[in-house]
Each structure stands twice: as structure tokens, then as C-alpha cells.
PDB file of C-alpha atoms in Angstrom:
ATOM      1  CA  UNK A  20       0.000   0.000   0.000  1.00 46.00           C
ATOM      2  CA  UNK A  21       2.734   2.353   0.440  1.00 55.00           C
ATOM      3  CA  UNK A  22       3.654   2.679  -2.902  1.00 84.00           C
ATOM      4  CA  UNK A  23      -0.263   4.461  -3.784  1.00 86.00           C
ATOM      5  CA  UNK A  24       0.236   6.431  -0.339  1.00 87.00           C
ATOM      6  CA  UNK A  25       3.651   8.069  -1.904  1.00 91.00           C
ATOM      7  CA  UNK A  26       1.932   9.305  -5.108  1.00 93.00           C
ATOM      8  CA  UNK A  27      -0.247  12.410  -5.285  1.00 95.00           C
ATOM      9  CA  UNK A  28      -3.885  13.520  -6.105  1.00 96.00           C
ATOM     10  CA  UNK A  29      -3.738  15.768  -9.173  1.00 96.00           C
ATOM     11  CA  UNK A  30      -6.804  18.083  -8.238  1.00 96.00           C
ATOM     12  CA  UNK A  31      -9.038  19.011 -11.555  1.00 95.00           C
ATOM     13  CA  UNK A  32     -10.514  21.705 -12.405  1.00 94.00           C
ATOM     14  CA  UNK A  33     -13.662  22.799 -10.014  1.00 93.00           C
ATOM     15  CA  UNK A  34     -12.405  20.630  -6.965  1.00 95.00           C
ATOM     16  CA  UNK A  35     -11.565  22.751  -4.217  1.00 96.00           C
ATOM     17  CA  UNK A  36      -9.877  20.586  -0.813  1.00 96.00           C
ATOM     18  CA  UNK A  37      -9.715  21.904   2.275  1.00 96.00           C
ATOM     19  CA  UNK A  38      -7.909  20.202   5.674  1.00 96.00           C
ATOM     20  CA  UNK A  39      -9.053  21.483   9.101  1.00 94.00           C
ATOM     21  CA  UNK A  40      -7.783  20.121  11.929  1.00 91.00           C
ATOM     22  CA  UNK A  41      -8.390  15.889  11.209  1.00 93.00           C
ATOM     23  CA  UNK A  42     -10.955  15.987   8.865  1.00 96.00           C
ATOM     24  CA  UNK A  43     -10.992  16.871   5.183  1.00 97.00           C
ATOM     25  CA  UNK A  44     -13.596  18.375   3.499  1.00 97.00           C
ATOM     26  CA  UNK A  45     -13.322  17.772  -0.500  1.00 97.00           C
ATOM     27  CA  UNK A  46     -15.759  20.606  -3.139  1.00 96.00           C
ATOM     28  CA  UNK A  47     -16.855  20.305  -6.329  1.00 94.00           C
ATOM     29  CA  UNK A  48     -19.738  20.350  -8.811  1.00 92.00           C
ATOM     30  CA  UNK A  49     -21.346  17.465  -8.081  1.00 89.00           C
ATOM     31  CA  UNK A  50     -21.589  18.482  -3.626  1.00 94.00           C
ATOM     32  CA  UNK A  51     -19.080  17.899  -1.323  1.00 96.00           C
ATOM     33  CA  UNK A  52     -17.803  15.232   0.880  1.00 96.00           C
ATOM     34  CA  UNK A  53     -16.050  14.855   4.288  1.00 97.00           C
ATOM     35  CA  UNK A  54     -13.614  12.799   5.833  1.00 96.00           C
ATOM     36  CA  UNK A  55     -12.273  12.521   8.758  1.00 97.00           C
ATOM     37  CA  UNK A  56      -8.189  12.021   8.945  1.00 96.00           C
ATOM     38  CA  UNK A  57      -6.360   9.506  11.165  1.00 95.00           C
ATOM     39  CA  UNK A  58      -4.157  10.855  13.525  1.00 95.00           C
ATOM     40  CA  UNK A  59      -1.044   9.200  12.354  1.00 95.00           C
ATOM     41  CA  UNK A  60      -1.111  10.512   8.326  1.00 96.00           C
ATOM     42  CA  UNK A  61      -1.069  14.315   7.701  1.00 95.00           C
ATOM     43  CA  UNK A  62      -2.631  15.329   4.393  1.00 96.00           C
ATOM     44  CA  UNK A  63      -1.416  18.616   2.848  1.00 96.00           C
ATOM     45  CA  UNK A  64      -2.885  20.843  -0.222  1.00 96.00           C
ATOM     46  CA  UNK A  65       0.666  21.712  -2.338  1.00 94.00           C
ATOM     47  CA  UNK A  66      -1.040  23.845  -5.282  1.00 92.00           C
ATOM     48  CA  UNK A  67      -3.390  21.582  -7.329  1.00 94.00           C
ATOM     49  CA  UNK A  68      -1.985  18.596  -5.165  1.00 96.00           C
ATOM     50  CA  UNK A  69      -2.971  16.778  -2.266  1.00 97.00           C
ATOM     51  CA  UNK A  70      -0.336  15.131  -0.549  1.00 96.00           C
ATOM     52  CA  UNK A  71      -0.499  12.422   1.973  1.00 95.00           C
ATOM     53  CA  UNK A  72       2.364  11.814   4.273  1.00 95.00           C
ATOM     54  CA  UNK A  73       2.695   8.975   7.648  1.00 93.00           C
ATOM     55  CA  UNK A  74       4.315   9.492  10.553  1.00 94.00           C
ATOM     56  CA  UNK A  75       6.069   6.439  11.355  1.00 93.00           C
ATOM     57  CA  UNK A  76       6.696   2.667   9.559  1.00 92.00           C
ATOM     58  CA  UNK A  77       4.715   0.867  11.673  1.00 95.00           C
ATOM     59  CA  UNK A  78       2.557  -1.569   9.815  1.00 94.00           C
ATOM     60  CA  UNK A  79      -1.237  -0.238  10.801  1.00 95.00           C
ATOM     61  CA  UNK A  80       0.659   3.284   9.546  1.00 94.00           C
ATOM     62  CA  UNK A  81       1.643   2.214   6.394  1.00 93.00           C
ATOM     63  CA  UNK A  82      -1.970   0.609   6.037  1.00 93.00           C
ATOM     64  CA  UNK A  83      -3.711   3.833   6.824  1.00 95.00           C
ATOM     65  CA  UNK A  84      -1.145   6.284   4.279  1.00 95.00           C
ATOM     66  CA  UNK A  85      -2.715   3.589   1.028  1.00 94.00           C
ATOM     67  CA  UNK A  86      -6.382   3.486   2.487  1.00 95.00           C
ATOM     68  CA  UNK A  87      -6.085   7.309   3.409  1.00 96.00           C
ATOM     69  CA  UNK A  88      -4.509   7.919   0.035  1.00 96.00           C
ATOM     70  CA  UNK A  89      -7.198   5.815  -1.767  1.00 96.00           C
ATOM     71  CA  UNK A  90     -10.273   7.489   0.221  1.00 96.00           C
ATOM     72  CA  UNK A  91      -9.094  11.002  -0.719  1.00 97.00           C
ATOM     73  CA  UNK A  92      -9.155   9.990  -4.441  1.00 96.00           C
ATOM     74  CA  UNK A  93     -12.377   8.617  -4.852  1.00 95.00           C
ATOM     75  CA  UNK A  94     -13.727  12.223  -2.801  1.00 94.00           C
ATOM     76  CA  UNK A  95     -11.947  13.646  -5.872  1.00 94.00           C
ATOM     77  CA  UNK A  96     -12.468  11.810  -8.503  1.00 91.00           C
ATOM     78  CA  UNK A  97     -16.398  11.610  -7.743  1.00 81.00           C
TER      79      UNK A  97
END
């Protein structure tokens, strides 16, 4: 999983993200979704990239960077 944690979300056009404290809140045309952030990933907006980062290599870590990765994509991409 850590391999689809490393890589970033392109944002497209219309999608605005936003990270508040642990939850994530993703806009667009179609509505807008919401969802809340483990504490041990951070998620940062870089420009028209979201970028999901762990804190440590433990193994439920690693699991939550590819699942948190994977969550924030489908928010985008839908």
C-alpha cells in the first residue's frame, strides 16, 4: 500500500480541498464530501496537489497512508 500512499492527487478543475484540523472536506460540482483524517497521516494541499504523508513505519501506519490515500481519491475523482 505504500507505494499508492507516496503518489499524489492531481486536483481538476472545479475541486476545491480543504484540511481542518483531522478531517478533510473535498468541493466540487457534483456536492461535497467529508472525511475525517487519522491521527497518524497528515494530508497537505501543495497547489493543485494533495499530498499524503505517515508518521512512522509501523505496519497499521503504512496501512492507513494507502487506504487514506485511496479514500481522498475517490472524494476527488467523484
Amino acid at each position: 500500500m505504500s507505494r499508492i500512499g507516496k503518489q499524489p492527487i492531481t486536483l481538476p478543475k472545479g475541486v476545491e480541498v480543504s484540511v481542518s484540523g483531522k478531517s478533510l472536506t473535498c468541493k466540487g460540482p457534483l456536492g461535497s464530501l467529508t472525511q475525517p483524517i487519522h491521527e497518524v497521516v497528515d494530508v497537505k494541499v501543495e497547489g493543485a496537489n494533495v499530498v499524503v504523508s505517515r508518521k512512522d513505519d509501523e505496519k497499521f501506519t503504512r496501512a492507513m497512508h494507502g487506504t487514506t490515500r485511496a479514500l481522498i481519491a475517490g472524494m476527488v475523482e467523484g
